[in-house]
Structure formats: structure tokens, C-alpha cells
Coordinates of C-alpha atoms and ligand atoms in Angstrom, one line a residue:
M1 CA 117.5 97.3 79.1
D2 CA 119.2 94.8 81.3
R3 CA 117.4 93.3 84.2
P4 CA 119.7 93.1 87.2
K5 CA 119.1 90.3 89.6
S6 CA 119.3 92.7 92.5
A7 CA 116.2 94.6 91.3
K8 CA 114.2 91.3 91.3
I9 CA 115.5 90.4 94.8
S10 CA 114.7 93.8 96.3
L11 CA 111.3 93.9 94.7
L12 CA 110.6 90.4 96.2
A13 CA 111.8 91.6 99.6
V14 CA 109.5 94.7 99.5
W15 CA 106.6 92.6 98.4
T16 CA 107.1 89.9 101.1
T17 CA 107.5 92.6 103.8
L18 CA 104.3 94.3 102.8
L19 CA 102.4 91.0 102.7
V20 CA 103.7 90.0 106.1
L21 CA 102.9 93.4 107.6
S22 CA 99.3 93.2 106.3
V23 CA 98.8 89.7 107.6
N24 CA 100.3 90.5 111.0
G25 CA 98.2 93.6 111.3
Q26 CA 95.1 91.5 110.6
S27 CA 95.7 89.0 113.3
D28 CA 95.9 91.8 115.8
C29 CA 93.0 94.2 115.4
N30 CA 91.2 93.7 112.2
T31 CA 90.2 90.1 112.2
H32 CA 89.3 89.8 115.9
R33 CA 85.6 88.9 116.3
F34 CA 84.1 89.0 119.8
T35 CA 82.0 86.0 120.7
N36 CA 79.1 88.3 121.7
N37 CA 79.3 89.9 118.2
Q38 CA 80.0 93.4 119.6
A39 CA 81.9 95.5 117.1
F40 CA 84.0 98.6 117.8
T41 CA 85.1 101.3 115.4
Q42 CA 88.6 101.7 116.7
C43 CA 91.3 99.4 118.0
S44 CA 94.8 99.7 119.1
P45 CA 97.4 97.1 120.1
L46 CA 98.8 98.3 123.4
S47 CA 102.5 98.8 123.8
A48 CA 103.1 96.1 126.5
L49 CA 101.8 92.7 127.8
G50 CA 100.3 91.8 124.4
S51 CA 97.0 93.5 125.1
F52 CA 94.5 95.3 122.9
L53 CA 92.0 98.1 123.4
H54 CA 88.9 98.2 121.2
W55 CA 86.5 101.1 121.5
T56 CA 83.7 103.2 120.0
F57 CA 83.6 106.9 121.0
N58 CA 80.3 108.7 121.0
E59 CA 80.9 112.4 120.5
Q60 CA 77.5 113.7 121.6
N61 CA 77.4 112.3 125.1
R62 CA 81.1 111.5 125.5
T63 CA 80.4 107.8 126.2
V64 CA 82.9 105.3 125.1
S65 CA 82.3 101.6 125.0
I66 CA 85.4 99.6 125.4
A67 CA 86.8 96.1 125.3
Y68 CA 90.1 95.5 126.8
R69 CA 91.5 92.2 125.6
H70 CA 94.4 90.2 127.1
P71 CA 95.3 86.9 125.3
G72 CA 97.1 84.3 127.4
T73 CA 95.2 84.8 130.7
S74 CA 95.2 81.8 133.1
A75 CA 92.5 80.8 135.5
S76 CA 94.8 81.9 138.3
S77 CA 95.5 85.5 137.2
W78 CA 93.7 88.8 137.2
I79 CA 93.7 91.4 134.4
A80 CA 93.0 95.1 134.8
W81 CA 92.7 98.2 132.6
G82 CA 92.0 101.7 133.6
L83 CA 92.3 105.5 133.0
N84 CA 94.3 107.7 135.3
P85 CA 93.6 111.5 135.0
S86 CA 96.1 112.1 137.8
G87 CA 99.2 110.9 136.0
P88 CA 100.9 108.1 134.1
Q89 CA 101.0 105.9 137.1
M90 CA 99.1 103.2 139.0
L91 CA 97.9 105.2 142.0
G92 CA 94.7 107.1 141.1
T93 CA 93.7 104.7 138.3
Q94 CA 90.0 104.2 137.7
A95 CA 90.3 100.6 136.8
L96 CA 88.2 97.7 135.5
V97 CA 89.3 94.3 136.8
A98 CA 88.4 90.7 135.9
Y99 CA 89.5 87.3 137.3
T100 CA 88.1 83.9 137.9
N101 CA 86.5 84.2 141.4
S102 CA 86.2 81.5 144.1
S103 CA 82.9 80.3 142.6
G104 CA 84.8 79.6 139.4
Q105 CA 83.2 82.4 137.4
F106 CA 85.1 85.0 135.4
Q107 CA 83.9 88.2 137.0
G108 CA 84.4 91.8 135.8
Y109 CA 84.0 94.9 138.1
A110 CA 85.2 98.4 138.7
S111 CA 87.9 99.2 141.2
P112 CA 89.5 102.6 142.0
I113 CA 93.1 102.3 142.9
T114 CA 93.6 104.3 146.1
Q115 CA 96.7 102.6 147.5
I116 CA 99.8 100.8 146.2
A117 CA 98.9 97.7 148.3
T118 CA 95.5 97.4 146.8
R119 CA 93.7 94.0 146.6
L120 CA 91.6 95.4 143.8
E121 CA 88.5 95.7 145.9
P122 CA 85.3 96.6 144.1
G123 CA 84.3 100.3 144.3
N124 CA 82.8 103.3 142.4
L125 CA 84.9 105.1 139.9
S126 CA 85.2 108.9 139.5
F127 CA 83.0 108.7 136.3
R128 CA 79.9 106.6 135.5
V129 CA 80.5 103.1 134.3
S130 CA 77.8 100.7 133.0
R131 CA 77.4 97.4 131.3
I132 CA 80.6 95.9 132.8
S133 CA 81.1 92.3 131.8
A134 CA 84.0 89.9 131.3
T135 CA 84.6 86.9 129.2
M136 CA 87.3 84.2 129.1
V137 CA 87.5 82.3 125.8
N138 CA 90.3 79.9 125.1
G139 CA 92.6 81.7 127.5
E140 CA 91.8 85.1 126.1
A141 CA 90.3 87.5 128.7
T142 CA 88.2 90.5 127.7
I143 CA 86.6 93.2 129.9
F144 CA 83.7 95.1 128.3
A145 CA 82.2 98.4 129.7
T146 CA 80.6 101.7 128.8
L147 CA 82.2 104.7 130.3
E148 CA 80.8 108.2 130.6
L149 CA 83.8 110.5 130.4
P150 CA 84.2 114.0 131.6
A151 CA 85.6 116.3 128.9
S152 CA 89.0 116.4 130.5
M153 CA 89.3 112.7 130.1
I154 CA 89.0 112.3 126.3
T155 CA 92.8 112.3 126.1
V156 CA 94.0 110.6 129.2
N157 CA 96.6 108.2 130.6
Q158 CA 95.7 104.5 130.3
V159 CA 97.2 101.8 132.5
W160 CA 96.8 98.1 132.2
Q161 CA 98.1 95.2 134.2
T162 CA 98.0 91.5 135.0
G163 CA 99.0 89.6 138.1
P164 CA 98.4 86.4 140.1
V165 CA 95.3 85.4 142.1
A166 CA 95.7 83.4 145.3
N167 CA 92.8 82.1 147.5
G168 CA 90.4 84.1 145.4
V169 CA 92.2 87.4 146.1
P170 CA 94.2 89.4 143.5
Q171 CA 97.9 89.6 144.5
A172 CA 100.6 92.1 143.6
H173 CA 101.9 92.1 140.0
L174 CA 105.5 91.7 138.9
I175 CA 107.5 94.9 139.1
S176 CA 109.8 94.2 136.1
G177 CA 109.7 94.1 132.3
D178 CA 106.4 94.6 130.5
N179 CA 104.5 95.1 133.8
M180 CA 106.4 98.3 134.3
R181 CA 105.9 99.5 130.8
A182 CA 102.1 99.1 130.6
I183 CA 101.2 102.8 130.5
S184 CA 100.4 105.1 127.6
T185 CA 98.1 107.9 126.7
I186 CA 94.9 107.5 124.7
D187 CA 92.9 109.9 122.7
F188 CA 89.4 108.3 122.3
R189 CA 88.3 110.8 119.7
S190 CA 91.2 110.6 117.2
G191 CA 92.1 107.0 117.8
Q192 CA 95.7 107.7 118.8
S193 CA 96.9 105.5 121.6
S194 CA 100.5 106.3 122.2
G195 CA 102.5 109.0 123.9
T196 CA 102.6 110.9 120.6
G197 CA 99.2 112.4 120.9
G198 CA 97.6 113.6 117.7
A199 CA 95.2 116.1 116.4
S200 CA 91.5 115.2 116.4
G201 CA 91.2 115.2 112.7
D202 CA 94.1 112.8 112.4
R203 CA 92.1 109.8 111.2
L204 CA 90.2 111.8 108.7
K205 CA 93.5 113.1 107.3
K206 CA 94.8 109.5 107.0
R207 CA 91.7 108.5 105.1
N208 CA 91.9 111.5 102.8
T209 CA 95.6 110.7 102.1
H210 CA 94.7 107.2 101.3
G211 CA 92.0 108.3 98.9
I212 CA 94.2 110.8 97.1
L213 CA 97.2 108.6 96.7
N214 CA 95.1 105.8 95.3
A215 CA 93.0 107.8 93.0
V216 CA 96.1 109.4 91.5
S217 CA 98.1 106.2 91.2
W218 CA 95.6 103.4 90.4
G219 CA 93.0 105.8 88.9
V220 CA 95.0 108.1 86.7
L221 CA 98.7 107.2 86.3
M222 CA 98.1 103.5 85.5
P223 CA 95.4 104.1 82.9
L224 CA 97.6 106.9 81.4
G225 CA 100.5 104.4 81.3
A226 CA 98.4 101.8 79.5
M227 CA 97.2 104.5 77.0
T228 CA 100.9 105.5 76.4
A229 CA 101.7 101.9 75.5
R230 CA 98.7 101.5 73.2
Y231 CA 98.6 104.7 71.4
M232 CA 102.1 106.2 71.4
K233 CA 103.8 103.1 70.1
V234 CA 102.9 104.0 66.5
F235 CA 104.3 107.5 66.8
T236 CA 107.4 107.4 68.9
Q237 CA 110.1 104.9 69.2
P238 CA 111.3 104.1 71.8
A239 CA 109.9 107.0 73.9
W240 CA 106.6 105.3 74.5
F241 CA 108.3 102.4 76.2
Y242 CA 110.1 104.7 78.8
L243 CA 106.9 106.8 79.3
H244 CA 104.9 103.6 79.8
I245 CA 107.5 102.4 82.4
A246 CA 107.6 105.8 84.0
F247 CA 103.8 106.0 84.4
Q248 CA 103.4 102.4 85.6
V249 CA 106.4 102.5 88.0
S250 CA 105.4 105.8 89.6
G251 CA 101.8 104.6 89.7
Y252 CA 103.0 101.4 91.4
V253 CA 105.1 103.2 93.9
I254 CA 102.4 105.7 94.9
G255 CA 99.8 103.0 94.6
V256 CA 101.6 100.8 97.0
S257 CA 102.0 103.5 99.6
G258 CA 98.3 104.3 99.2
W259 CA 97.5 100.6 99.5
A260 CA 99.6 100.4 102.7
T261 CA 97.8 103.3 104.3
G262 CA 94.5 101.5 103.4
I263 CA 95.6 98.3 105.0
K264 CA 96.7 100.2 108.1
L265 CA 93.4 102.0 108.2
G266 CA 91.6 98.7 107.9
N267 CA 93.6 97.1 110.7
D268 CA 92.9 100.0 113.0
T269 CA 89.1 99.8 112.5
P270 CA 88.0 96.3 113.1
G271 CA 84.3 97.2 113.5
T272 CA 84.1 98.6 110.0
S273 CA 86.0 96.3 107.8
Y274 CA 84.7 97.2 104.3
S275 CA 85.7 93.7 103.1
T276 CA 84.9 94.2 99.4
H277 CA 87.0 97.3 99.2
R278 CA 89.8 95.6 101.1
N279 CA 89.8 92.4 99.2
L280 CA 89.7 94.2 95.8
G281 CA 92.6 96.3 97.1
I282 CA 94.6 93.2 98.0
A283 CA 93.9 91.7 94.6
L284 CA 94.9 94.9 92.9
F285 CA 98.2 95.0 94.8
T286 CA 98.9 91.4 93.7
F287 CA 98.1 92.1 90.0
A288 CA 100.2 95.2 89.9
T289 CA 103.1 93.4 91.5
L290 CA 102.7 90.6 89.0
Q291 CA 102.9 93.2 86.2
V292 CA 106.2 94.5 87.6
F293 CA 107.6 91.0 87.8
A294 CA 106.3 90.4 84.3
L295 CA 108.3 93.3 83.1
L296 CA 111.5 91.8 84.5
L297 CA 110.8 88.4 83.2
R298 CA 109.5 89.2 79.7
P299 CA 110.9 87.2 76.8
K300 CA 112.7 88.9 73.9
P301 CA 110.3 90.3 71.2
D302 CA 111.1 87.5 68.8
H303 CA 110.9 84.7 71.3
K304 CA 108.3 82.2 70.6
Y305 CA 106.6 82.7 74.0
R306 CA 106.5 86.4 73.7
I307 CA 102.9 86.3 72.3
Y308 CA 101.7 84.5 75.4
W309 CA 103.5 87.0 77.5
N310 CA 101.7 89.8 75.6
V311 CA 98.3 88.2 76.2
Y312 CA 99.1 87.7 79.9
H313 CA 100.5 91.3 80.3
H314 CA 97.5 92.9 78.6
S315 CA 94.8 90.9 80.3
V316 CA 96.3 91.4 83.8
G317 CA 96.9 95.1 83.0
Y318 CA 93.4 95.8 81.7
T319 CA 91.8 93.8 84.5
T320 CA 93.8 95.9 87.0
I321 CA 92.7 99.1 85.5
I322 CA 89.0 98.2 85.5
L323 CA 89.1 96.8 89.0
S324 CA 91.0 99.9 90.2
I325 CA 88.3 102.2 88.9
I326 CA 85.6 100.1 90.5
N327 CA 87.5 100.1 93.8
I328 CA 88.0 103.9 93.6
F329 CA 84.3 104.4 93.4
K330 CA 83.8 101.9 96.4
G331 CA 86.3 104.1 98.2
F332 CA 84.3 107.2 97.4
D333 CA 81.3 105.5 99.0
I334 CA 83.2 104.8 102.1
L335 CA 85.1 108.0 102.5
D336 CA 82.0 110.0 101.4
P337 CA 83.9 113.2 100.5
A338 CA 82.3 116.3 99.1
E339 CA 80.5 115.4 95.8
K340 CA 82.9 117.7 93.9
W341 CA 85.7 115.1 94.4
R342 CA 83.7 112.3 92.9
W343 CA 82.8 114.5 90.0
A344 CA 86.4 115.6 89.5
Y345 CA 87.4 112.0 89.2
I346 CA 84.5 111.3 86.8
G347 CA 85.6 114.3 84.8
I348 CA 89.1 112.8 84.5
L349 CA 87.7 109.4 83.4
I350 CA 85.5 111.1 80.8
F351 CA 88.6 112.9 79.5
L352 CA 90.6 109.7 79.3
G353 CA 87.6 107.9 77.7
A354 CA 87.4 110.7 75.0
C355 CA 91.1 110.3 74.3
V356 CA 90.6 106.5 73.8
L357 CA 87.7 107.2 71.5
I358 CA 89.8 109.4 69.3
L359 CA 93.1 107.5 69.5
E360 CA 91.8 104.0 69.1
P361 CA 90.5 104.4 65.5
L362 CA 93.5 106.7 64.6
T363 CA 95.9 104.0 65.7
W364 CA 94.0 101.3 63.8
F365 CA 94.0 103.5 60.7
I366 CA 97.8 104.1 60.9
V367 CA 98.6 100.4 61.6
L368 CA 96.4 99.1 58.8
R369 CA 97.8 101.7 56.4
R370 CA 101.3 100.8 57.2
K371 CA 100.5 97.1 56.9
S372 CA 98.9 97.6 53.5
R373 CA 102.1 99.4 52.4
G374 CA 104.0 96.5 53.9
G375 CA 106.2 99.0 55.7
N376 CA 107.8 99.3 59.0
T377 CA 108.7 102.9 58.5
V378 CA 108.8 104.3 61.9
A379 CA 110.7 101.6 63.8
A380 CA 113.5 101.2 61.3
P381 CA 116.2 103.1 63.0
V382 CA 115.7 101.5 66.4
A383 CA 119.0 100.8 68.0
N384 CA 120.0 97.4 69.2
K385 CA 119.7 98.1 72.9
Y386 CA 116.0 98.9 72.5
S387 CA 115.4 95.7 70.6
N388 CA 113.8 93.8 73.5
G389 CA 110.3 94.8 73.8
V390 CA 110.3 98.1 72.1
N391 CA 109.9 97.1 68.5
G392 CA 107.7 99.2 66.4
T393 CA 104.7 98.7 64.3
T394 CA 104.9 95.0 63.9
T395 CA 104.3 94.5 67.6
T396 CA 101.5 97.1 67.6
G397 CA 99.9 95.2 64.8
Q398 CA 100.0 91.9 66.8
H399 CA 98.8 93.7 69.9
H400 CA 95.7 94.9 68.0
Q401 CA 94.9 91.5 66.6
E402 CA 95.0 90.1 70.1
A403 CA 92.9 92.8 71.7
Ligands
NAG1 C1 75.0 108.1 124.1 O1 74.6 108.1 122.8 C2 74.5 106.9 122.1 C3 74.1 107.1 120.7 O2 73.4 108.3 120.5 C4 73.4 106.0 122.8 O3 73.3 104.8 122.2 C5 73.8 105.9 124.3 O4 72.8 105.1 124.9 C6 74.0 107.2 124.9 N1 74.5 107.0 126.3 C7 74.2 107.7 127.3 C8 74.7 107.3 128.6 O5 73.4 108.6 127.2
NAG2 C1 81.7 85.3 141.1 O1 81.2 86.0 140.0 C2 79.9 85.8 139.7 C3 79.6 86.6 138.4 O2 79.9 87.9 138.5 C4 79.0 86.3 140.9 O3 77.7 86.1 140.6 C5 79.4 85.5 142.1 O4 78.7 86.0 143.2 C6 80.9 85.7 142.4 N1 81.3 84.9 143.5 C7 82.0 85.3 144.5 C8 82.4 84.4 145.6 O5 82.3 86.5 144.6
NAG3 C1 78.8 103.2 144.9 O1 77.8 104.2 144.6 C2 76.5 103.7 145.0 C3 75.5 104.8 144.7 O2 75.8 105.5 143.6 C4 76.5 103.4 146.5 O3 75.2 102.9 146.9 C5 77.5 102.4 146.8 O4 77.6 102.2 148.2 C6 78.9 102.9 146.4 N1 79.8 101.8 146.6 C7 81.0 102.0 147.2 C8 81.9 100.8 147.4 O5 81.3 103.1 147.6
NAG4 C1 112.2 94.8 65.1 O1 112.7 95.9 64.2 C2 113.7 95.5 63.4 C3 114.1 96.7 62.6 O2 113.1 97.3 61.9 C4 113.2 94.4 62.4 O3 114.3 94.0 61.6 C5 112.8 93.2 63.3 O4 112.2 92.2 62.5 C6 111.7 93.6 64.3 N1 111.4 92.5 65.1 C7 110.2 92.3 65.6 C8 110.0 91.1 66.5 O5 109.2 93.0 65.2

């Protein structure tokens, strides 16, 4: 097989993009820690003005505790966030406002917007609000509050804004650019915060998709691929090589999409960061990517460094499989699906383990017998084009001595 340069380059591009995506996502929602140590189960970057909404929705009594965060707030500007059941507009918004008042304190309060020329006077909202507070830390302003929402306002328009303060009084905001785009809808229950809406089970569906993709790829295809390499090598030349590649590449492709859904889920839920599961996931992605690069960079079978490459390839491979299985069980703990799913996966592992128990001694037996006969009977007719990496029993023999 030849190794086109373009394959390496495109792989590198995919890899870099994913890494940048995950790091960027982290700086938004996931890594944010509030100075008062409050944590929220959901977070969404808002579509304008560089703001974020963090919240926790309580289904029983329909209360939602929120934190509206606006980085880059000066001492002479106000910020506001609110819900508007009457339409995607400013007028009628039930707002929370904060700014540095004339006694120099950053003050948060509620303000219903009843006219366009509002000066954001304090007032009562159409629903109950408690625990309003506001903080200003390193130019980042946050309003905290707990809202008791009527059933009709679980999915609702949200409006947010910022503008100047003069003589201790909020002034009109700009009527251009981002200031005119700061409107969207939010579904507090499902976690959707765009115009697209979304069914209430949406988040659960994403978590299940993540679980299935990863269990199939990291938990089944990759171990199968490793078993193909270890046990089919003595029987089939060079089919094992292509099967091994097929298992690992499809495992990698499905695994990376599963991994990306996991990173996305993590970024969307800052309050519940499951850091071990996440860090193991990032390590696994790195290992698996190294394995794909290793494939492209492997020396010819008779190259003097090939043995080191083999040691490296096997140790990273087996480590990846063991860590994958550990992380899948960590995922089961987090997702907490019906017990039958955990047992189904345990069943698959038992089956794979039984195959290993049977095939391992069988392979040794065949390899040792061939060695004692001094033969290389199976691999003899291998054509030249397969000669790099797919050589037969000799390689298997080495592999067993290493392992
Ligand atoms: C709503 O329920 C949560 C959790 O059960 C509780 O912490 C909160 O105080 C309740 N809020 C109201 C206003 O009843
Ligand atoms: C400024 O805000 C603080 C904190 O909310 C409040 O105690 C104070 O009375 C406010 N000052 C004025 C002038 O409104
Ligand atoms: C807000 O409601 C309280 C009672 O719920 C009332 O005492 C207060 O005057 C109201 N404030 C305004 C500005 O209407
Ligand atoms: C590969 O197989 C060929 C043909 O059997 C043999 O001549 C050669 O020595 C083998 N090379 C290695 C590295 O096993």
C-alpha cells in the first residue's frame, strides 16, 4: 500500500480542527467557574454580544435559576437579559438589569420594559423572581436570579442587551449590529437556545447517541480489529491486514464522531463536567489518532526500526482498548441507562474474552509448530505489493515474543 501525502495532510487537518473546536468550546461554557461557586446544569453561548446563559431547570416547581454572563462590561455600561412572552422584541420583556450605580456598587434588579424610551426603572415582573444578585469580576458582568415560570414560558423568547450609563441612569442602547440581533428563543427544559426549537427529549437523545456510537466503536470494533491482527495473521494472508485496517478505521471514524458528541455534551453542561470520563476520552482520542499516524509512518517489515514500531503500536493499541473499556463503564455510570444495556455490553466483552481464551493458545500452537518445522508455509505466495507490513508467520512469531 502506498501512503499518499494528501492522506496525512487531511488527517492532520481533521485532527487540528477537532482539537481547536474542543478547546474553544471549553473556554465558552464548560470551563467557566463562577466566583460564588454556583454551578448550573445547562449553558448556551448566546448568538450576539458575546454573552452566555447558564441555567438549571427544576421540573417539579418550574423554577429556573439562571446566570446571564456578559464579558467585557465597563463601569459605565448596563447589561440586561429578559424573557418576552409577548414576542421576539424589546417591548414587554421581563428583564433583569445590572450596572454600577452612583454609589459605585454593581447592582442587579428586575425591570419590566413597558415603553421604548425606558430608563430601566426597577419594578415587578409578570412572574416571581427571587435571589437577584449581580457581580462584576475582571470586566465580566453576571446577573444571577431564580425565576418561577408559568407553564407557557418554558419555551419563550429571550432578549439581552447592553448600553451606556450616564449620571447613574441607563441610556438607550445602539440600534445597529449585534444590538439588533440579541433575540432568540430558549427552551429551559431541553436546553435548546436557538430559533430551531427542539423536542424535550433532545438532550437525552444526544447522550444516548454518544453512548451507542462510542460503545460500538471503541468498545467493539477496535477490540475486534486488534483480535483480527493477532489471531487471523496465522491463517490468512493478507486478508487479516485489510480486515484489521477496516475495523480500526471504521472504529476510528465512528469513535471520533462519538467523541465529538461527547465533547459537545460536556461543553453544554458546565455544572456537571464528569472530568475523569472527559479526560480519558481526550486521551483515547489522542492515542487512536497516534495509531492512525503510526500506520502511515510505519517502517518496512525488514527495516531495523520496525521492531520498535511494533512495540509502540502494540502498547498504544492495547492501552487504548483497556482504557476504552474502562471509559465505557464510566459512561454507563453517567448515562445510567436501563441495566440491560450494561449487561448487553458485558455479554459482548465475555464473548470477545472467550474468543481470546480459545484463539490465544491455538495461535501459539500453530506458530510454535511452524517454527519447529522451520517453515513459512502460509505466507510464501505473498505478492510484492503486500510486502510492507503484511508478512506472515515470521512477524507473528516476533509479535508473540514481544507480547
Ligand atoms: C423548587 O424545587 C427545588 C428542588 O426541589 C427547591 O430547591 C426550590 O427551593 C423550589 N423552589 C420553589 C420556589 O419552590
Ligand atoms: C447601589 O447598589 C447598592 C447594592 O444593591 C445599594 O445598596 C445602593 O443603595 C445603591 N445606590 C443607589 C444610589 O441606588
Ligand atoms: C412590587 O410588588 C410588591 C408586592 O408584591 C409591592 O409592594 C411593590 O410596590 C411593587 N413594586 C412596584 C414598583 O410596583
Ligand atoms: C516476508 O515473506 C517473504 C516470502 O515468504 C520472505 O522471503 C521474507 O523474508 C519475509 N520477510 C519478513 C520480514 O518476514
